[in-house]
Amino acid sequence: MIYVVMAPNPSGQSQEKKKTKEKQPMKIHYDLLNLRMNQAEQKVTCELMMPAKLPDFYNPPLGADPVVLHVKHPTQDKHSVTLMRDCLHKNLLHAKLVSDKDPYLLVFTDRYTGMLTAYFKSIEPFVAKYAEPGRIPFPSAKLQSVVSQMLDGLKGLWFYDKYHGNLRLDNTYYYKTKDGDVVVKLASFKCQGTKLKDPAKKGKDKTETVAHYQAEDLQAMGTALEEISQMASDLSEKGYLLDCRQIDHLAERLKEVSKGEMGSA
């Protein structure tokens, strides 16, 4: 059993414009069950047992809640973990517990099923063979939902005046609910605070604005859409005729976004 501090669950916070009593973090005892370590990935999967009698605000799981414990050196991914802890949005992978005491950085995250790349390679959620010949509009409703959630996750970061800095399909997670719905979870954030030489300041450095990197997030989203379109094209070899014009048009538009357009994004 470990002793930790858990912050309030954002899903329990009211969105109405009324005064609510501020909820304070509370200390909770957790039981870790069925620990399984993957040495190659430096990842531990387990189940987290929490007390049943917690205030509703904390939205405790029922029974044993599967969690993932990432084990890394404190100097690795500190920026990413900080955003996961501080930026609360349903489409951001949330770090529920962070301990950066030497020699490890310990992070409990929200539940997730896998990576989006693997999900996209499974054609069942998106298309079905038609008995009659013809082109199938692509993306389907489910794929549109996934893409929309990725954009919503970016907006969630921007709400906190942050950016992703490393958006790719192969480092974006998803969680599949018991009803079969897919919830996208952005993660693997990267600090892009590279300093550039400013010729106007005689060799002094300057740092790009947050809007610059937010625009790069959208450009990366365009690249991700191109990857999805390529996956769809590969399906043509299996007898699917997919119409990807919507994806291709949006990908082209996103890759042309500039930081000057971020105010209207």
PDB file of C-alpha atoms in Angstrom:
ATOM      1  CA  MET A   1       0.000   0.000   0.000  1.00  0.00           C
ATOM      2  CA  ILE A   2       1.273   3.468  -0.844  1.00  0.00           C
ATOM      3  CA  TYR A   3       0.226   6.795   0.611  1.00  0.00           C
ATOM      4  CA  VAL A   4      -0.465   9.523  -1.958  1.00  0.00           C
ATOM      5  CA  VAL A   5      -2.294  12.782  -2.551  1.00  0.00           C
ATOM      6  CA  MET A   6      -5.013  12.761  -5.199  1.00  0.00           C
ATOM      7  CA  ALA A   7      -6.314  15.935  -6.829  1.00  0.00           C
ATOM      8  CA  PRO A   8     -10.053  16.357  -7.553  1.00  0.00           C
ATOM      9  CA  ASN A   9     -11.386  14.666 -10.680  1.00  0.00           C
ATOM     10  CA  PRO A  10     -12.182  17.350 -13.314  1.00  0.00           C
ATOM     11  CA  SER A  11     -15.181  15.379 -14.557  1.00  0.00           C
ATOM     12  CA  GLY A  12     -16.860  16.054 -11.242  1.00  0.00           C
ATOM     13  CA  GLN A  13     -16.536  19.809 -11.474  1.00  0.00           C
ATOM     14  CA  SER A  14     -19.637  21.786 -12.309  1.00  0.00           C
ATOM     15  CA  GLN A  15     -19.605  23.834 -15.494  1.00  0.00           C
ATOM     16  CA  GLU A  16     -22.507  26.029 -14.334  1.00  0.00           C
ATOM     17  CA  LYS A  17     -21.934  29.618 -13.314  1.00  0.00           C
ATOM     18  CA  LYS A  18     -22.608  29.201  -9.639  1.00  0.00           C
ATOM     19  CA  LYS A  19     -20.522  29.312  -6.527  1.00  0.00           C
ATOM     20  CA  THR A  20     -19.336  25.921  -5.336  1.00  0.00           C
ATOM     21  CA  LYS A  21     -17.273  25.063  -2.329  1.00  0.00           C
ATOM     22  CA  GLU A  22     -13.684  24.554  -3.391  1.00  0.00           C
ATOM     23  CA  LYS A  23     -12.650  20.947  -2.965  1.00  0.00           C
ATOM     24  CA  GLN A  24      -9.226  20.306  -1.531  1.00  0.00           C
ATOM     25  CA  PRO A  25      -6.953  17.398  -2.419  1.00  0.00           C
ATOM     26  CA  MET A  26      -7.276  14.569   0.069  1.00  0.00           C
ATOM     27  CA  LYS A  27      -4.954  11.806   1.190  1.00  0.00           C
ATOM     28  CA  ILE A  28      -6.078   8.354   0.114  1.00  0.00           C
ATOM     29  CA  HIS A  29      -4.684   4.874   0.681  1.00  0.00           C
ATOM     30  CA  TYR A  30      -4.253   2.836  -2.513  1.00  0.00           C
ATOM     31  CA  ASP A  31      -3.657  -0.867  -2.985  1.00  0.00           C
ATOM     32  CA  LEU A  32      -1.600  -1.923  -6.008  1.00  0.00           C
ATOM     33  CA  LEU A  33      -2.672  -5.322  -7.322  1.00  0.00           C
ATOM     34  CA  ASN A  34      -1.305  -7.691  -9.976  1.00  0.00           C
ATOM     35  CA  LEU A  35       1.865  -5.775 -10.780  1.00  0.00           C
ATOM     36  CA  ARG A  36       3.340  -6.692 -14.174  1.00  0.00           C
ATOM     37  CA  MET A  37       6.623  -5.126 -15.326  1.00  0.00           C
ATOM     38  CA  ASN A  38       7.863  -4.752 -18.892  1.00  0.00           C
ATOM     39  CA  GLN A  39      11.601  -4.155 -18.582  1.00  0.00           C
ATOM     40  CA  ALA A  40      12.043  -3.261 -22.255  1.00  0.00           C
ATOM     41  CA  GLU A  41       9.460  -0.447 -22.115  1.00  0.00           C
ATOM     42  CA  GLN A  42      10.209   0.517 -18.494  1.00  0.00           C
ATOM     43  CA  LYS A  43       6.504   0.236 -17.790  1.00  0.00           C
ATOM     44  CA  VAL A  44       4.538  -1.407 -15.019  1.00  0.00           C
ATOM     45  CA  THR A  45       0.872  -2.285 -15.409  1.00  0.00           C
ATOM     46  CA  CYS A  46      -1.246  -3.048 -12.397  1.00  0.00           C
ATOM     47  CA  GLU A  47      -4.636  -2.503 -10.805  1.00  0.00           C
ATOM     48  CA  LEU A  48      -5.403   0.271  -8.366  1.00  0.00           C
ATOM     49  CA  MET A  49      -7.804  -0.410  -5.495  1.00  0.00           C
ATOM     50  CA  MET A  50      -9.235   2.693  -3.829  1.00  0.00           C
ATOM     51  CA  PRO A  51     -11.518   2.995  -0.802  1.00  0.00           C
ATOM     52  CA  ALA A  52     -15.213   2.701  -1.615  1.00  0.00           C
ATOM     53  CA  LYS A  53     -16.392   5.518   0.658  1.00  0.00           C
ATOM     54  CA  LEU A  54     -14.934   8.558  -1.067  1.00  0.00           C
ATOM     55  CA  PRO A  55     -16.794  11.825  -1.735  1.00  0.00           C
ATOM     56  CA  ASP A  56     -18.655  11.757  -5.046  1.00  0.00           C
ATOM     57  CA  PHE A  57     -16.528  14.647  -6.235  1.00  0.00           C
ATOM     58  CA  TYR A  58     -13.508  12.351  -6.508  1.00  0.00           C
ATOM     59  CA  ASN A  59     -15.357   9.931  -8.747  1.00  0.00           C
ATOM     60  CA  PRO A  60     -13.714   6.757  -7.389  1.00  0.00           C
ATOM     61  CA  PRO A  61     -13.595   3.708  -9.653  1.00  0.00           C
ATOM     62  CA  LEU A  62     -15.625   0.645  -8.851  1.00  0.00           C
ATOM     63  CA  GLY A  63     -13.554  -2.277  -7.672  1.00  0.00           C
ATOM     64  CA  ALA A  64     -10.062  -2.606  -9.094  1.00  0.00           C
ATOM     65  CA  ASP A  65      -9.266   0.100 -11.625  1.00  0.00           C
ATOM     66  CA  PRO A  66      -6.537  -0.807 -14.172  1.00  0.00           C
ATOM     67  CA  VAL A  67      -3.742   1.749 -14.260  1.00  0.00           C
ATOM     68  CA  VAL A  68      -0.319   2.130 -15.806  1.00  0.00           C
ATOM     69  CA  LEU A  69       2.804   3.077 -13.894  1.00  0.00           C
ATOM     70  CA  HIS A  70       5.619   4.500 -16.021  1.00  0.00           C
ATOM     71  CA  VAL A  71       9.081   4.242 -14.486  1.00  0.00           C
ATOM     72  CA  LYS A  72      11.614   6.742 -15.798  1.00  0.00           C
ATOM     73  CA  HIS A  73      14.509   8.840 -14.596  1.00  0.00           C
ATOM     74  CA  PRO A  74      13.420  12.242 -13.182  1.00  0.00           C
ATOM     75  CA  THR A  75      15.250  14.111 -15.950  1.00  0.00           C
ATOM     76  CA  GLN A  76      13.154  12.364 -18.618  1.00  0.00           C
ATOM     77  CA  ASP A  77       9.745  13.617 -19.695  1.00  0.00           C
ATOM     78  CA  LYS A  78       9.408  16.116 -16.833  1.00  0.00           C
ATOM     79  CA  HIS A  79       7.789  18.653 -19.163  1.00  0.00           C
ATOM     80  CA  SER A  80       5.339  16.099 -20.543  1.00  0.00           C
ATOM     81  CA  VAL A  81       4.381  14.832 -17.096  1.00  0.00           C
ATOM     82  CA  THR A  82       3.851  18.382 -15.834  1.00  0.00           C
ATOM     83  CA  LEU A  83       1.326  19.058 -18.616  1.00  0.00           C
ATOM     84  CA  MET A  84      -0.366  15.705 -17.991  1.00  0.00           C
ATOM     85  CA  ARG A  85      -0.763  16.671 -14.341  1.00  0.00           C
ATOM     86  CA  ASP A  86      -1.806  20.312 -14.728  1.00  0.00           C
ATOM     87  CA  CYS A  87      -3.865  20.413 -17.950  1.00  0.00           C
ATOM     88  CA  LEU A  88      -7.252  18.818 -17.342  1.00  0.00           C
ATOM     89  CA  HIS A  89      -9.279  17.736 -20.367  1.00  0.00           C
ATOM     90  CA  LYS A  90     -11.015  14.497 -21.310  1.00  0.00           C
ATOM     91  CA  ASN A  91      -8.820  14.164 -24.418  1.00  0.00           C
ATOM     92  CA  LEU A  92      -5.524  14.598 -22.559  1.00  0.00           C
ATOM     93  CA  LEU A  93      -3.906  11.651 -20.798  1.00  0.00           C
ATOM     94  CA  HIS A  94      -4.028  12.749 -17.178  1.00  0.00           C
ATOM     95  CA  ALA A  95      -1.323  11.974 -14.619  1.00  0.00           C
ATOM     96  CA  LYS A  96      -3.211  11.240 -11.418  1.00  0.00           C
ATOM     97  CA  LEU A  97      -0.097  10.831  -9.276  1.00  0.00           C
ATOM     98  CA  VAL A  98       3.393  12.166  -9.764  1.00  0.00           C
ATOM     99  CA  SER A  99       6.457  11.520  -7.621  1.00  0.00           C
ATOM    100  CA  ASP A 100       9.800  12.841  -8.852  1.00  0.00           C
ATOM    101  CA  LYS A 101      11.945  11.699  -5.949  1.00  0.00           C
ATOM    102  CA  ASP A 102      15.250  10.123  -6.920  1.00  0.00           C
ATOM    103  CA  PRO A 103      15.969   7.785  -8.551  1.00  0.00           C
ATOM    104  CA  TYR A 104      12.692   7.569 -10.517  1.00  0.00           C
ATOM    105  CA  LEU A 105       9.867   9.617 -11.877  1.00  0.00           C
ATOM    106  CA  LEU A 106       6.672   7.695 -11.051  1.00  0.00           C
ATOM    107  CA  VAL A 107       3.490   8.501 -12.943  1.00  0.00           C
ATOM    108  CA  PHE A 108       0.048   6.954 -12.671  1.00  0.00           C
ATOM    109  CA  THR A 109      -2.019   7.776 -15.741  1.00  0.00           C
ATOM    110  CA  ASP A 110      -5.605   7.457 -16.874  1.00  0.00           C
ATOM    111  CA  ARG A 111      -6.610   4.124 -18.314  1.00  0.00           C
ATOM    112  CA  TYR A 112      -5.858   3.563 -21.976  1.00  0.00           C
ATOM    113  CA  THR A 113      -6.272   0.675 -24.401  1.00  0.00           C
ATOM    114  CA  GLY A 114      -3.472   1.322 -26.890  1.00  0.00           C
ATOM    115  CA  MET A 115      -2.022   3.641 -29.495  1.00  0.00           C
ATOM    116  CA  LEU A 116      -4.007   5.283 -32.294  1.00  0.00           C
ATOM    117  CA  THR A 117      -1.715   3.894 -34.981  1.00  0.00           C
ATOM    118  CA  ALA A 118      -2.746   0.351 -34.111  1.00  0.00           C
ATOM    119  CA  TYR A 119      -6.401   1.376 -33.946  1.00  0.00           C
ATOM    120  CA  PHE A 120      -6.327   3.025 -37.371  1.00  0.00           C
ATOM    121  CA  LYS A 121      -4.807  -0.082 -38.894  1.00  0.00           C
ATOM    122  CA  SER A 122      -7.902  -1.999 -37.844  1.00  0.00           C
ATOM    123  CA  ILE A 123     -10.402  -1.319 -40.634  1.00  0.00           C
ATOM    124  CA  GLU A 124     -13.475  -2.653 -38.827  1.00  0.00           C
ATOM    125  CA  PRO A 125     -14.275   0.568 -36.931  1.00  0.00           C
ATOM    126  CA  PHE A 126     -14.286   2.626 -40.112  1.00  0.00           C
ATOM    127  CA  VAL A 127     -15.343   0.785 -43.251  1.00  0.00           C
ATOM    128  CA  ALA A 128     -17.281  -2.229 -44.446  1.00  0.00           C
ATOM    129  CA  LYS A 129     -17.233  -3.929 -47.807  1.00  0.00           C
ATOM    130  CA  TYR A 130     -20.226  -3.100 -49.932  1.00  0.00           C
ATOM    131  CA  ALA A 131     -21.913  -5.783 -52.007  1.00  0.00           C
ATOM    132  CA  GLU A 132     -22.420  -3.281 -54.812  1.00  0.00           C
ATOM    133  CA  PRO A 133     -19.435  -1.544 -56.416  1.00  0.00           C
ATOM    134  CA  GLY A 134     -18.868   2.091 -55.585  1.00  0.00           C
ATOM    135  CA  ARG A 135     -16.732   4.440 -53.546  1.00  0.00           C
ATOM    136  CA  ILE A 136     -17.119   4.532 -49.776  1.00  0.00           C
ATOM    137  CA  PRO A 137     -16.932   7.999 -48.172  1.00  0.00           C
ATOM    138  CA  PHE A 138     -13.922   8.136 -45.869  1.00  0.00           C
ATOM    139  CA  PRO A 139     -13.688   9.097 -43.065  1.00  0.00           C
ATOM    140  CA  SER A 140     -16.644   7.386 -41.488  1.00  0.00           C
ATOM    141  CA  ALA A 141     -18.500   8.794 -38.480  1.00  0.00           C
ATOM    142  CA  LYS A 142     -16.234   6.988 -35.999  1.00  0.00           C
ATOM    143  CA  LEU A 143     -13.073   8.200 -37.653  1.00  0.00           C
ATOM    144  CA  GLN A 144     -14.448  11.737 -37.761  1.00  0.00           C
ATOM    145  CA  SER A 145     -15.049  11.461 -34.014  1.00  0.00           C
ATOM    146  CA  VAL A 146     -11.444  10.391 -33.400  1.00  0.00           C
ATOM    147  CA  VAL A 147     -10.037  13.257 -35.479  1.00  0.00           C
ATOM    148  CA  SER A 148     -12.377  15.725 -33.778  1.00  0.00           C
ATOM    149  CA  GLN A 149     -11.218  14.521 -30.355  1.00  0.00           C
ATOM    150  CA  MET A 150      -7.583  15.015 -31.334  1.00  0.00           C
ATOM    151  CA  LEU A 151      -8.377  18.630 -32.219  1.00  0.00           C
ATOM    152  CA  ASP A 152     -10.365  19.037 -28.991  1.00  0.00           C
ATOM    153  CA  GLY A 153      -7.341  17.783 -27.056  1.00  0.00           C
ATOM    154  CA  LEU A 154      -5.172  20.431 -28.696  1.00  0.00           C
ATOM    155  CA  LYS A 155      -7.739  23.074 -27.772  1.00  0.00           C
ATOM    156  CA  GLY A 156      -7.593  21.753 -24.209  1.00  0.00           C
ATOM    157  CA  LEU A 157      -3.861  22.457 -24.135  1.00  0.00           C
ATOM    158  CA  TRP A 158      -4.306  25.861 -25.722  1.00  0.00           C
ATOM    159  CA  PHE A 159      -6.816  26.776 -23.010  1.00  0.00           C
ATOM    160  CA  TYR A 160      -3.867  26.633 -20.600  1.00  0.00           C
ATOM    161  CA  ASP A 161      -1.689  28.579 -23.071  1.00  0.00           C
ATOM    162  CA  LYS A 162       0.328  25.419 -23.804  1.00  0.00           C
ATOM    163  CA  TYR A 163       1.154  23.429 -26.919  1.00  0.00           C
ATOM    164  CA  HIS A 164       1.752  19.764 -27.732  1.00  0.00           C
ATOM    165  CA  GLY A 165       5.068  19.967 -29.561  1.00  0.00           C
ATOM    166  CA  ASN A 166       5.182  16.296 -30.552  1.00  0.00           C
ATOM    167  CA  LEU A 167       1.829  15.294 -32.059  1.00  0.00           C
ATOM    168  CA  ARG A 168       1.935  11.979 -33.932  1.00  0.00           C
ATOM    169  CA  LEU A 169      -0.396   9.024 -34.320  1.00  0.00           C
ATOM    170  CA  ASP A 170       2.152   6.634 -32.848  1.00  0.00           C
ATOM    171  CA  ASN A 171       2.370   8.520 -29.545  1.00  0.00           C
ATOM    172  CA  THR A 172      -1.332   9.301 -29.123  1.00  0.00           C
ATOM    173  CA  TYR A 173      -3.324   6.975 -26.891  1.00  0.00           C
ATOM    174  CA  TYR A 174      -6.951   5.887 -26.916  1.00  0.00           C
ATOM    175  CA  TYR A 175      -9.272   4.243 -24.421  1.00  0.00           C
ATOM    176  CA  LYS A 176     -12.065   1.952 -25.564  1.00  0.00           C
ATOM    177  CA  THR A 177     -15.037   1.977 -23.213  1.00  0.00           C
ATOM    178  CA  LYS A 178     -17.177  -1.039 -22.412  1.00  0.00           C
ATOM    179  CA  ASP A 179     -19.758   0.358 -24.867  1.00  0.00           C
ATOM    180  CA  GLY A 180     -17.193   0.372 -27.669  1.00  0.00           C
ATOM    181  CA  ASP A 181     -16.720   4.141 -27.779  1.00  0.00           C
ATOM    182  CA  VAL A 182     -13.197   5.420 -28.392  1.00  0.00           C
ATOM    183  CA  VAL A 183     -11.816   8.260 -26.251  1.00  0.00           C
ATOM    184  CA  VAL A 184      -8.635   9.886 -27.570  1.00  0.00           C
ATOM    185  CA  LYS A 185      -5.897  10.748 -25.058  1.00  0.00           C
ATOM    186  CA  LEU A 186      -3.112  13.069 -26.216  1.00  0.00           C
ATOM    187  CA  ALA A 187       0.240  12.568 -24.486  1.00  0.00           C
ATOM    188  CA  SER A 188       4.015  12.544 -25.099  1.00  0.00           C
ATOM    189  CA  PHE A 189       4.217  16.340 -25.008  1.00  0.00           C
ATOM    190  CA  LYS A 190       7.558  17.919 -25.848  1.00  0.00           C
ATOM    191  CA  CYS A 191       9.077  21.275 -25.002  1.00  0.00           C
ATOM    192  CA  GLN A 192      10.049  23.089 -28.192  1.00  0.00           C
ATOM    193  CA  GLY A 193      11.599  26.167 -26.608  1.00  0.00           C
ATOM    194  CA  THR A 194      14.510  26.185 -29.029  1.00  0.00           C
ATOM    195  CA  LYS A 195      16.172  29.567 -29.153  1.00  0.00           C
ATOM    196  CA  LEU A 196      16.781  31.056 -32.573  1.00  0.00           C
ATOM    197  CA  LYS A 197      19.265  33.702 -33.589  1.00  0.00           C
ATOM    198  CA  ASP A 198      17.577  37.063 -34.021  1.00  0.00           C
ATOM    199  CA  PRO A 199      19.508  39.094 -36.625  1.00  0.00           C
ATOM    200  CA  ALA A 200      17.813  42.292 -35.422  1.00  0.00           C
ATOM    201  CA  LYS A 201      19.480  41.878 -32.017  1.00  0.00           C
ATOM    202  CA  LYS A 202      23.050  41.329 -33.234  1.00  0.00           C
ATOM    203  CA  GLY A 203      23.436  37.684 -32.378  1.00  0.00           C
ATOM    204  CA  LYS A 204      21.149  37.590 -29.364  1.00  0.00           C
ATOM    205  CA  ASP A 205      18.736  34.707 -29.072  1.00  0.00           C
ATOM    206  CA  LYS A 206      14.982  34.825 -29.231  1.00  0.00           C
ATOM    207  CA  THR A 207      12.381  32.203 -28.390  1.00  0.00           C
ATOM    208  CA  GLU A 208       9.391  31.522 -30.612  1.00  0.00           C
ATOM    209  CA  THR A 209       5.979  32.390 -29.196  1.00  0.00           C
ATOM    210  CA  VAL A 210       3.494  29.821 -27.930  1.00  0.00           C
ATOM    211  CA  ALA A 211       1.279  30.650 -30.933  1.00  0.00           C
ATOM    212  CA  HIS A 212       4.097  29.545 -33.238  1.00  0.00           C
ATOM    213  CA  TYR A 213       4.201  26.087 -31.653  1.00  0.00           C
ATOM    214  CA  GLN A 214       0.408  25.870 -31.512  1.00  0.00           C
ATOM    215  CA  ALA A 215       0.386  26.462 -35.260  1.00  0.00           C
ATOM    216  CA  GLU A 216       2.953  23.670 -35.588  1.00  0.00           C
ATOM    217  CA  ASP A 217       0.539  21.426 -33.655  1.00  0.00           C
ATOM    218  CA  LEU A 218      -2.064  21.954 -36.367  1.00  0.00           C
ATOM    219  CA  GLN A 219       0.519  21.354 -39.068  1.00  0.00           C
ATOM    220  CA  ALA A 220       1.409  18.078 -37.332  1.00  0.00           C
ATOM    221  CA  MET A 221      -2.301  17.240 -37.314  1.00  0.00           C
ATOM    222  CA  GLY A 222      -2.268  17.690 -41.084  1.00  0.00           C
ATOM    223  CA  THR A 223       0.625  15.244 -41.334  1.00  0.00           C
ATOM    224  CA  ALA A 224      -1.311  12.754 -39.186  1.00  0.00           C
ATOM    225  CA  LEU A 225      -4.289  13.043 -41.547  1.00  0.00           C
ATOM    226  CA  GLU A 226      -2.012  12.348 -44.498  1.00  0.00           C
ATOM    227  CA  GLU A 227      -0.866   9.191 -42.727  1.00  0.00           C
ATOM    228  CA  ILE A 228      -4.493   8.134 -42.231  1.00  0.00           C
ATOM    229  CA  SER A 229      -5.195   8.814 -45.900  1.00  0.00           C
ATOM    230  CA  GLN A 230      -2.242   6.633 -46.858  1.00  0.00           C
ATOM    231  CA  MET A 231      -3.595   3.819 -44.683  1.00  0.00           C
ATOM    232  CA  ALA A 232      -6.897   4.159 -46.515  1.00  0.00           C
ATOM    233  CA  SER A 233      -5.132   4.009 -49.869  1.00  0.00           C
ATOM    234  CA  ASP A 234      -3.416   0.797 -48.815  1.00  0.00           C
ATOM    235  CA  LEU A 235      -6.850  -0.738 -48.227  1.00  0.00           C
ATOM    236  CA  SER A 236      -7.618  -0.412 -51.934  1.00  0.00           C
ATOM    237  CA  GLU A 237      -5.463  -3.477 -52.455  1.00  0.00           C
ATOM    238  CA  LYS A 238      -7.994  -5.414 -50.376  1.00  0.00           C
ATOM    239  CA  GLY A 239     -10.953  -4.392 -52.508  1.00  0.00           C
ATOM    240  CA  TYR A 240     -12.041  -1.226 -50.729  1.00  0.00           C
ATOM    241  CA  LEU A 241     -12.745   1.873 -52.796  1.00  0.00           C
ATOM    242  CA  LEU A 242     -12.398   4.745 -50.349  1.00  0.00           C
ATOM    243  CA  ASP A 243     -13.083   8.384 -51.104  1.00  0.00           C
ATOM    244  CA  CYS A 244     -10.467  10.313 -49.091  1.00  0.00           C
ATOM    245  CA  ARG A 245     -11.008  13.769 -50.559  1.00  0.00           C
ATOM    246  CA  GLN A 246     -12.276  15.191 -47.262  1.00  0.00           C
ATOM    247  CA  ILE A 247      -9.183  14.030 -45.400  1.00  0.00           C
ATOM    248  CA  ASP A 248      -6.784  15.190 -48.096  1.00  0.00           C
ATOM    249  CA  HIS A 249      -8.361  18.651 -48.296  1.00  0.00           C
ATOM    250  CA  LEU A 250      -8.295  19.146 -44.507  1.00  0.00           C
ATOM    251  CA  ALA A 251      -4.721  17.855 -44.254  1.00  0.00           C
ATOM    252  CA  GLU A 252      -3.578  20.330 -46.894  1.00  0.00           C
ATOM    253  CA  ARG A 253      -5.329  23.205 -45.129  1.00  0.00           C
ATOM    254  CA  LEU A 254      -3.898  22.340 -41.694  1.00  0.00           C
ATOM    255  CA  LYS A 255      -0.346  22.091 -42.987  1.00  0.00           C
ATOM    256  CA  GLU A 256      -0.629  25.691 -44.216  1.00  0.00           C
ATOM    257  CA  VAL A 257      -1.749  27.162 -40.872  1.00  0.00           C
ATOM    258  CA  SER A 258       0.448  29.994 -39.588  1.00  0.00           C
ATOM    259  CA  LYS A 259       0.769  31.446 -36.095  1.00  0.00           C
ATOM    260  CA  GLY A 260      -1.049  34.565 -37.298  1.00  0.00           C
ATOM    261  CA  GLU A 261      -4.186  32.465 -37.777  1.00  0.00           C
ATOM    262  CA  MET A 262      -4.197  30.993 -34.265  1.00  0.00           C
ATOM    263  CA  GLY A 263      -6.540  33.648 -32.912  1.00  0.00           C
ATOM    264  CA  SER A 264      -9.301  32.286 -35.141  1.00  0.00           C
ATOM    265  CA  ALA A 265      -8.378  28.590 -34.879  1.00  0.00           C
TER     266      ALA A 265
END
